[in-house]
CSV table of C-alpha atoms in Angstrom, one decimal:
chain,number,residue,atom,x,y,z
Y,46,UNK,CA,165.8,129.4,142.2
Y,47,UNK,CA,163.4,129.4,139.0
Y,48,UNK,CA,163.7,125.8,138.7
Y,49,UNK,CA,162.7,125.3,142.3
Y,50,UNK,CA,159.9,127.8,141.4
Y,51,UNK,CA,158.5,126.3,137.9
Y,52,UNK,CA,158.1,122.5,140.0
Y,53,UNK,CA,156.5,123.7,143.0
Y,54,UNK,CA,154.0,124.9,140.5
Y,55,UNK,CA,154.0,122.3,138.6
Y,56,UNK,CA,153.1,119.9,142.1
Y,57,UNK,CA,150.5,122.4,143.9
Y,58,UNK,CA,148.0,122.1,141.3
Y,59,UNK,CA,147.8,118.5,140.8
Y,60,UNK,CA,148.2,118.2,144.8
Y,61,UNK,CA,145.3,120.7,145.4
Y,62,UNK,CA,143.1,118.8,143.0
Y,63,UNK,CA,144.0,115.4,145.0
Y,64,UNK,CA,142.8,116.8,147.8
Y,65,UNK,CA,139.9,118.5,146.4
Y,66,UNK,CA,139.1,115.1,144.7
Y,67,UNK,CA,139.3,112.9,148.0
Y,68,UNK,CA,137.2,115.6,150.0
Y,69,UNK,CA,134.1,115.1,147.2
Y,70,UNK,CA,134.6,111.5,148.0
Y,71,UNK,CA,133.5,111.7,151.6
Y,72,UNK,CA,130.9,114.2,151.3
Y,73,UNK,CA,128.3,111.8,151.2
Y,74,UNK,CA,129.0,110.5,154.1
Y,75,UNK,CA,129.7,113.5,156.0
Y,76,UNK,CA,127.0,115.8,154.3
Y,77,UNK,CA,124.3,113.6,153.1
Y,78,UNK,CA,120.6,115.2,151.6
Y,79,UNK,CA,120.7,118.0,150.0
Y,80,UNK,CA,124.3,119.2,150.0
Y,81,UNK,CA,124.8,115.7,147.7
Y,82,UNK,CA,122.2,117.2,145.2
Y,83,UNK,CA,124.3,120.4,145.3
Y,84,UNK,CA,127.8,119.4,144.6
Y,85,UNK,CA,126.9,116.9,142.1
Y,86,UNK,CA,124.5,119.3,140.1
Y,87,UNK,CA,127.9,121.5,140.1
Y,88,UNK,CA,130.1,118.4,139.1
Y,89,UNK,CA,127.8,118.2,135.9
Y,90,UNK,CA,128.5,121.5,134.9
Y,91,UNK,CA,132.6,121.3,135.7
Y,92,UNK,CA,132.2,118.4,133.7
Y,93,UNK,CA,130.4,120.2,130.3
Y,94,UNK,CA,132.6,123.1,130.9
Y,95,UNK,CA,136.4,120.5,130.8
Y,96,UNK,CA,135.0,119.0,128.6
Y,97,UNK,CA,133.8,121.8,126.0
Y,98,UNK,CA,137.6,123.4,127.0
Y,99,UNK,CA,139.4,119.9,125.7
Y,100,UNK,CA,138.1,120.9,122.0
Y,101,UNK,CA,137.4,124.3,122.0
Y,102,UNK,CA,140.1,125.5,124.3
Y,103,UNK,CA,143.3,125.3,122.2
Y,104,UNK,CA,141.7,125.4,118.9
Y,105,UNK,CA,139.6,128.5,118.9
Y,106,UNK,CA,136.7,127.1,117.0
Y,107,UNK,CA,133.4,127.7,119.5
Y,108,UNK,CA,130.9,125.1,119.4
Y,109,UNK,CA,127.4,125.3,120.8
Y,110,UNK,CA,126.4,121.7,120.6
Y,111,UNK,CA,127.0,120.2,124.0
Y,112,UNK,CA,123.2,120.7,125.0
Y,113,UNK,CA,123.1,118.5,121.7
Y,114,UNK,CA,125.2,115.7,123.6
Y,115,UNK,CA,124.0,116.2,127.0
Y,116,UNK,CA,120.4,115.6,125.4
Y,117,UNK,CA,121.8,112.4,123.8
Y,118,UNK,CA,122.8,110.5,126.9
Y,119,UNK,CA,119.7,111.9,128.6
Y,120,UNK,CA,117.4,110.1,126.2
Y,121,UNK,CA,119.5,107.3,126.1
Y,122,UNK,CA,118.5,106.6,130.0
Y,123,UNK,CA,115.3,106.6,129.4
Y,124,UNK,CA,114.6,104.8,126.5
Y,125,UNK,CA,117.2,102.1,128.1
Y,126,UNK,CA,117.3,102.6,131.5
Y,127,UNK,CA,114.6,100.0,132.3
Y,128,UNK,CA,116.2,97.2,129.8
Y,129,UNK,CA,120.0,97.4,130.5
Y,130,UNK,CA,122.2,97.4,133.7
Y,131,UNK,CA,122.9,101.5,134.9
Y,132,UNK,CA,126.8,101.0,133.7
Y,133,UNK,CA,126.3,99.7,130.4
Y,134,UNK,CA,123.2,102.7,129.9
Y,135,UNK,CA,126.3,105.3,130.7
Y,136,UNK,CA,128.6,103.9,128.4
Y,137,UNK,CA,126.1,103.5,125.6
Y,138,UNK,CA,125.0,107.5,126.4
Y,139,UNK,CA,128.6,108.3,126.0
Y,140,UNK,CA,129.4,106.7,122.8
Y,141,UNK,CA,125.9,107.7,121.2
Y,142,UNK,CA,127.2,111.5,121.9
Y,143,UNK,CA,130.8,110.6,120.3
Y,144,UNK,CA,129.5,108.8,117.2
Y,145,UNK,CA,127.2,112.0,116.8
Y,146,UNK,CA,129.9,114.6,117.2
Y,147,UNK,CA,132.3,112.4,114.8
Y,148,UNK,CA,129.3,112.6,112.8
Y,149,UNK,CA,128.6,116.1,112.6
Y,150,UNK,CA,132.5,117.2,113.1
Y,151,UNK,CA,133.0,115.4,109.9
Y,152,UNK,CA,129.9,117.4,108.1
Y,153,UNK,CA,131.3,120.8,109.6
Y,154,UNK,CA,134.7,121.2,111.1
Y,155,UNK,CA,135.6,122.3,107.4
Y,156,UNK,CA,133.7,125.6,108.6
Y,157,UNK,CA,135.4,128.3,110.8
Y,158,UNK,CA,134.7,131.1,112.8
Y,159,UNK,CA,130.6,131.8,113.5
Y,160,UNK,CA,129.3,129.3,111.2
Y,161,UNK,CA,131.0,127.1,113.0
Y,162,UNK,CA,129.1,128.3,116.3
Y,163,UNK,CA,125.6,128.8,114.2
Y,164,UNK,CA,125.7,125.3,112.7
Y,165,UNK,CA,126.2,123.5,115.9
Y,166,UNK,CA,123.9,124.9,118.3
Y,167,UNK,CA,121.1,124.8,115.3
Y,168,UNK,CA,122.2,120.7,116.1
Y,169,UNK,CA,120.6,121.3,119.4
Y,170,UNK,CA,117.2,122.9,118.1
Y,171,UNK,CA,116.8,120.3,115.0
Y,172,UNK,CA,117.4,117.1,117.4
Y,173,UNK,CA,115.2,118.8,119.9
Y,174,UNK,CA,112.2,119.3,117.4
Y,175,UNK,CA,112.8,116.1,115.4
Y,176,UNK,CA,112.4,114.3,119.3
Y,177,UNK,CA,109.3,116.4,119.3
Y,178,UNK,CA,107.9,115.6,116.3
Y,179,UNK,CA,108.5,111.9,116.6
Y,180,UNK,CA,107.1,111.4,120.0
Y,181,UNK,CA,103.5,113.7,119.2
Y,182,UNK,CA,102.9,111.7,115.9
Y,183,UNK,CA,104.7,108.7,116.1
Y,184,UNK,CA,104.3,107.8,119.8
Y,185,UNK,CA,100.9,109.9,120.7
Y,186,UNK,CA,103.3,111.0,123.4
Y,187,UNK,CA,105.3,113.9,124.8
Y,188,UNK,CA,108.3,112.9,126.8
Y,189,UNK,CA,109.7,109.5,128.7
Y,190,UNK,CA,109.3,108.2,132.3
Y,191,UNK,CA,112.9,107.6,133.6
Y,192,UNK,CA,114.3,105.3,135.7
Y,193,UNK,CA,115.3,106.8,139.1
Y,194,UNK,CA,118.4,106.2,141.0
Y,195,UNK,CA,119.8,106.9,144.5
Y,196,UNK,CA,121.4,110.2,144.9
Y,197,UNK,CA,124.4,108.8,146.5
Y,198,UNK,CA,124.9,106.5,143.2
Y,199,UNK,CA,124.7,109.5,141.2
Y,200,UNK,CA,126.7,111.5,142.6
Y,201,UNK,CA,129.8,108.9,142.8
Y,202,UNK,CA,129.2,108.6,139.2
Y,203,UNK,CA,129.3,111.8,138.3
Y,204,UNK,CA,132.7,112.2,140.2
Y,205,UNK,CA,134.3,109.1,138.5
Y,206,UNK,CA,133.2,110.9,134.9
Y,207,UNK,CA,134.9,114.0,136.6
Y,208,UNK,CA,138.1,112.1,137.3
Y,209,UNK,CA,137.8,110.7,133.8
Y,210,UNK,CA,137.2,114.1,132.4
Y,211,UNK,CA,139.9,115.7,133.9
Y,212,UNK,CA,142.8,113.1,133.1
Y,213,UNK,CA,141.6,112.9,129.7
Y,214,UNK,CA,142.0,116.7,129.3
Y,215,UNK,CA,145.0,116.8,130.7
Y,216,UNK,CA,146.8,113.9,129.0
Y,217,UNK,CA,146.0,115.8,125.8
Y,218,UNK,CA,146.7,119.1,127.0
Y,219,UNK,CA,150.6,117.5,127.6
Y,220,UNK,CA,150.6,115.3,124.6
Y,221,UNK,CA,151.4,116.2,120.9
Y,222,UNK,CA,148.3,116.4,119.9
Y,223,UNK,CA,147.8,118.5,122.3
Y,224,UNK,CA,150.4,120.6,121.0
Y,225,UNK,CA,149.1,120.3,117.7
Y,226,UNK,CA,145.6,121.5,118.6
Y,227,UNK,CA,147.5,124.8,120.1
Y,228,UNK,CA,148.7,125.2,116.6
Y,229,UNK,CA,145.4,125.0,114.4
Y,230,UNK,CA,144.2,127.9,117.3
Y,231,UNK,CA,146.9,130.0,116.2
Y,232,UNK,CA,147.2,129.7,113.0
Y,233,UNK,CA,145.2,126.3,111.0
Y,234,UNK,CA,146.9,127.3,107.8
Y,235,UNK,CA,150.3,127.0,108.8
Y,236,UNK,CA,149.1,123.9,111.1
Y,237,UNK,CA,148.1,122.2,107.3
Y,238,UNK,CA,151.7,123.2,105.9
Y,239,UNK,CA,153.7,121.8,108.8
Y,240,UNK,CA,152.3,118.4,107.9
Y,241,UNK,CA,149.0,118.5,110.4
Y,242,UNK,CA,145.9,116.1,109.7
Y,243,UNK,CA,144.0,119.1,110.6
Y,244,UNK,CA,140.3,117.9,109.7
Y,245,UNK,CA,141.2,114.4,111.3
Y,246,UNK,CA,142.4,115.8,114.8
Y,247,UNK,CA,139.4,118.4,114.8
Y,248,UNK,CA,137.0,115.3,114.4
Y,249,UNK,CA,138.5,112.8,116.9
Y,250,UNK,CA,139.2,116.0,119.8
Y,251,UNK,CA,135.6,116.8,119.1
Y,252,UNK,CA,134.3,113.6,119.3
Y,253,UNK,CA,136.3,112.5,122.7
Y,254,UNK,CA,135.3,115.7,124.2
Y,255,UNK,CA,131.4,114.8,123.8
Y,256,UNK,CA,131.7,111.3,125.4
Y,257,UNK,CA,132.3,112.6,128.6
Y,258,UNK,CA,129.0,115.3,128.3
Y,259,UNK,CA,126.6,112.7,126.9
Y,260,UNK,CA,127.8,110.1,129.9
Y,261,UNK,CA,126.9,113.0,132.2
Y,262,UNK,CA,123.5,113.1,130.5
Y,263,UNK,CA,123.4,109.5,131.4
Y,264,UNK,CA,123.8,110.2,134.4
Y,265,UNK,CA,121.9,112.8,135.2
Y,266,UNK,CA,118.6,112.2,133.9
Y,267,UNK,CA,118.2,109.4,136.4
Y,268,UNK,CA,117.5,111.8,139.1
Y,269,UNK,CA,115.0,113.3,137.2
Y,270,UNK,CA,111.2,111.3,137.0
Y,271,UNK,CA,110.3,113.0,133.3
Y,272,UNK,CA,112.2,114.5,130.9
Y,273,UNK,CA,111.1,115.4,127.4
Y,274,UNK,CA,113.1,117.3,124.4
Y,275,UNK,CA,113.0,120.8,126.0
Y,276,UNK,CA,114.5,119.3,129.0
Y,277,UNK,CA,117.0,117.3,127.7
Y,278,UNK,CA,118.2,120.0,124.8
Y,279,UNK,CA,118.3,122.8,127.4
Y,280,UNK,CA,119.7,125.5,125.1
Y,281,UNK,CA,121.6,126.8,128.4
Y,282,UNK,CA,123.8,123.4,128.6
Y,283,UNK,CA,125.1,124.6,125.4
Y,284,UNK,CA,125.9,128.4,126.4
Y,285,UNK,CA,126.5,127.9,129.9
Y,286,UNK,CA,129.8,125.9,129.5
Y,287,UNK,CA,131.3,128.7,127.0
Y,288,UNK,CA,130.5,131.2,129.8
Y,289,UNK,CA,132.0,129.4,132.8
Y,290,UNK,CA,135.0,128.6,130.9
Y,291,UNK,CA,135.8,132.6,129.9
Y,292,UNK,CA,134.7,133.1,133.3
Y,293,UNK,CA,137.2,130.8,134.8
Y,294,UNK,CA,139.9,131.1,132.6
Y,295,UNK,CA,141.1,128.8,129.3
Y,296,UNK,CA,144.8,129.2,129.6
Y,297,UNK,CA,145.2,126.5,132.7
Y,298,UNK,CA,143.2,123.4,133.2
Y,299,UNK,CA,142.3,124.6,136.8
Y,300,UNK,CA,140.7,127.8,134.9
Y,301,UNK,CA,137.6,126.5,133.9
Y,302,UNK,CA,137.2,123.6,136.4
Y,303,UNK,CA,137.1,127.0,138.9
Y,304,UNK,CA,135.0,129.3,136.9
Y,305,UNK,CA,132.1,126.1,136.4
Y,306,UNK,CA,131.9,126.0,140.3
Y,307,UNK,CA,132.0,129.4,140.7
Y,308,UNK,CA,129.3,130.4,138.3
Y,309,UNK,CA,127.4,126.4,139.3
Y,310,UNK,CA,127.2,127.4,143.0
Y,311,UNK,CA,125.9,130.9,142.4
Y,312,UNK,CA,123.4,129.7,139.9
Y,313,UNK,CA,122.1,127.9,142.5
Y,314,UNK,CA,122.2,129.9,145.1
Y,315,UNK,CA,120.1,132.8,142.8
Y,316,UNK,CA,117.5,130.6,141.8
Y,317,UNK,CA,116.6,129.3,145.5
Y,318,UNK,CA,117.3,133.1,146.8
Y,319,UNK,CA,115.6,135.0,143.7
Y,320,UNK,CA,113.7,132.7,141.7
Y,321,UNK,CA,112.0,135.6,139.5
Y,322,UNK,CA,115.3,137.9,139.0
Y,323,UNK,CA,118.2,135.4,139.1
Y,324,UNK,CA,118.9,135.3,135.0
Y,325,UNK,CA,118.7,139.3,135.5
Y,326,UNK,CA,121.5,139.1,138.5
Y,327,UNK,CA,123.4,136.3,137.1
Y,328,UNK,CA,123.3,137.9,133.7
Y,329,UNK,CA,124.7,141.1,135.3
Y,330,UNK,CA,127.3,139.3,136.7
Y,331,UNK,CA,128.9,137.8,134.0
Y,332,UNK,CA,128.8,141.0,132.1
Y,333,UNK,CA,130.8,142.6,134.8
Y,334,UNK,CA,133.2,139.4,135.2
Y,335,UNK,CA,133.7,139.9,131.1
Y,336,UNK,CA,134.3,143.2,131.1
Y,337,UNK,CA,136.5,143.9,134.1
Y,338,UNK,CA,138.1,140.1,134.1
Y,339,UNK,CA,139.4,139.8,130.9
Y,340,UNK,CA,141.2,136.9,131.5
Y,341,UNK,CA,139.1,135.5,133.8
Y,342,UNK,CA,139.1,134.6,137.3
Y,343,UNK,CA,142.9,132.6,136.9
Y,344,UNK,CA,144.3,135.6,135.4
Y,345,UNK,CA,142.9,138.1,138.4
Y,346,UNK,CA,144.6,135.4,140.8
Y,347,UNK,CA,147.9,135.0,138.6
Y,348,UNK,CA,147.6,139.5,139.0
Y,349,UNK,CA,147.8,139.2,142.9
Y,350,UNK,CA,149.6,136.8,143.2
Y,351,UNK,CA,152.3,139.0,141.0
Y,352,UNK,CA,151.8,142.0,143.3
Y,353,UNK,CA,152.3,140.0,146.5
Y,354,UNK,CA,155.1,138.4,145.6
Y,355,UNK,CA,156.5,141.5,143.9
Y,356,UNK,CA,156.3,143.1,147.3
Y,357,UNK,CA,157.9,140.3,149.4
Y,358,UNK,CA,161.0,140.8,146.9
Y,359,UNK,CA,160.8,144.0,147.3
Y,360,UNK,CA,160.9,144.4,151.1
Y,361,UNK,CA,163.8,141.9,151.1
């Protein structure tokens, strides 16, 4: 009877997802307009928050810098958005984000604990004001002109970085690496006795984890007609991620893929409801889902689902 139990678990997630996945794909052509705008500005923020969870997650150390990747990828679409095909721009956004997070993991990911955290979101504010810096002396300007695209386009992009998001994280999750990632999180030192590359894994997870965010960037920027440095290193793209994962849950996959599109939606929903209070409500919320959800929103579902099936044993 466990057995049975442990696989139908084990085939309801993935299945749900499927379905999830297929429904996104027809949205645009059952919901087109705004609703597309929506979902996909939701999708970029599942996306940060996976990805941020494939490093971070199992490994404990808590970086700030996706707003420094995300910002990457942006600027790559503008500066090459008008000279290269929309695929190849992606791609290049993506791998300018991983050669920087190789870059600085190999600088850093000697440090633990909150210097960790303090070094990489300073990334984000020394890129930002270097951009800024260069562009008012160098250029005369402030900012870049992007290229725009269709919102349909965008959105099916985002979704396929999604899909590639999500199998990434979970190939690793499953694999030995994986495995070996869980170990540096709960105890590093013993992880470098038992034979573990330690500063090698940390670089190469952290690196994979930031193609995904600066390919969103990409992306993203595309539906914008301007951005400039305080718009491309949003300091919220770095924080909002580590909230919606702890809001969701880090222990399953489906935890922080649920707590992004939770916290995404609701975002949205404050600032187009209460556009002068919503950082006061949405602030409030997540100090009550922190203090009162300690686990997060997969552990308050795996606490009913306990005490509901706890009573259907019981009253059998």
């Amino acid at each position: 009877m466990n057995t049975t139990r442990v696989d139908l678990r084990k085939v309801w997630v993935p299945g749900l997802l499927l379905i999830i996945l297929v429904l996104l794909a027809a949205l645009p052509v059952r919901r087109p307009g705004y609703t597309v705008i929506l979902v996909g500005s939701i999708l970029v923020y599942i996306v940060l928050t996976v990805s941020w969870v494939i490093f971070s997650g199992p490994t404990g150390y808590i970086s700030l810098a996706p707003a420094a990747f995300f910002g990457v990828g942006m600027y790559a679409s503008a500066v090459l958005g008008m000279a290269l095909p929309l695929p190849v721009v992606i791609c290049i956004g993506g791998l300018a984000s991983s050669c920087l997070a190789l870059a600085v993991g190999a600088l850093t990911l000697r440090l633990r604990g909150i210097y960790f955290a303090i070094f990489t979101f300073g990334l984000v504010e020394l890129i930002k004001h270097l951009l800024l810096w260069y562009e008012i002396n160098m250029t005369g300007t402030r900012g870049r002109f992007v290229v725009l695209v269709d919102n349909n386009t965008i959105y099916y992009v985002m979704l396929a970085i999604l899909v590639m998001t999500l199998l990434a994280a979970y190939l690793i999750r499953r694999s030995r690496y994986g495995l070996a990632l869980q170990s540096i999180g709960q105890d590093e030192e013993a992880a470098v006795h038992a034979g573990i590359n330690v500063t090698a894994l940390k670089i190469v997870t952290f690196g994979i984890s930031a193609v995904f965010v600066g390919a969103a960037g990409a992306i993203w920027a595309t539906q914008l007609t301007y951005i400039d440095p305080y718009i491309a290193f949003n300091p919220l793209n770095s924080f909002m991620p580590v909230l919606m994962a702890i809001f969701g849950g880090v222990g399953q996959l489906y935890g922080p893929i649920l707590g992004a599109a939770v916290l995404a939606y609701s975002r949205e929903v404050l600032i187009t409801e209460f556009p002068y209070y919503y950082m006061l409500l949405f602030g409030i919320m997540l100090v009550v889902a922190i203090l009162y959800l300690p686990h997060g929103l997969v552990g308050l579902m795996q606490k009913l689902w306990l005490r509901v099936s706890g009573g259907q044993h019981a009253n059998t």
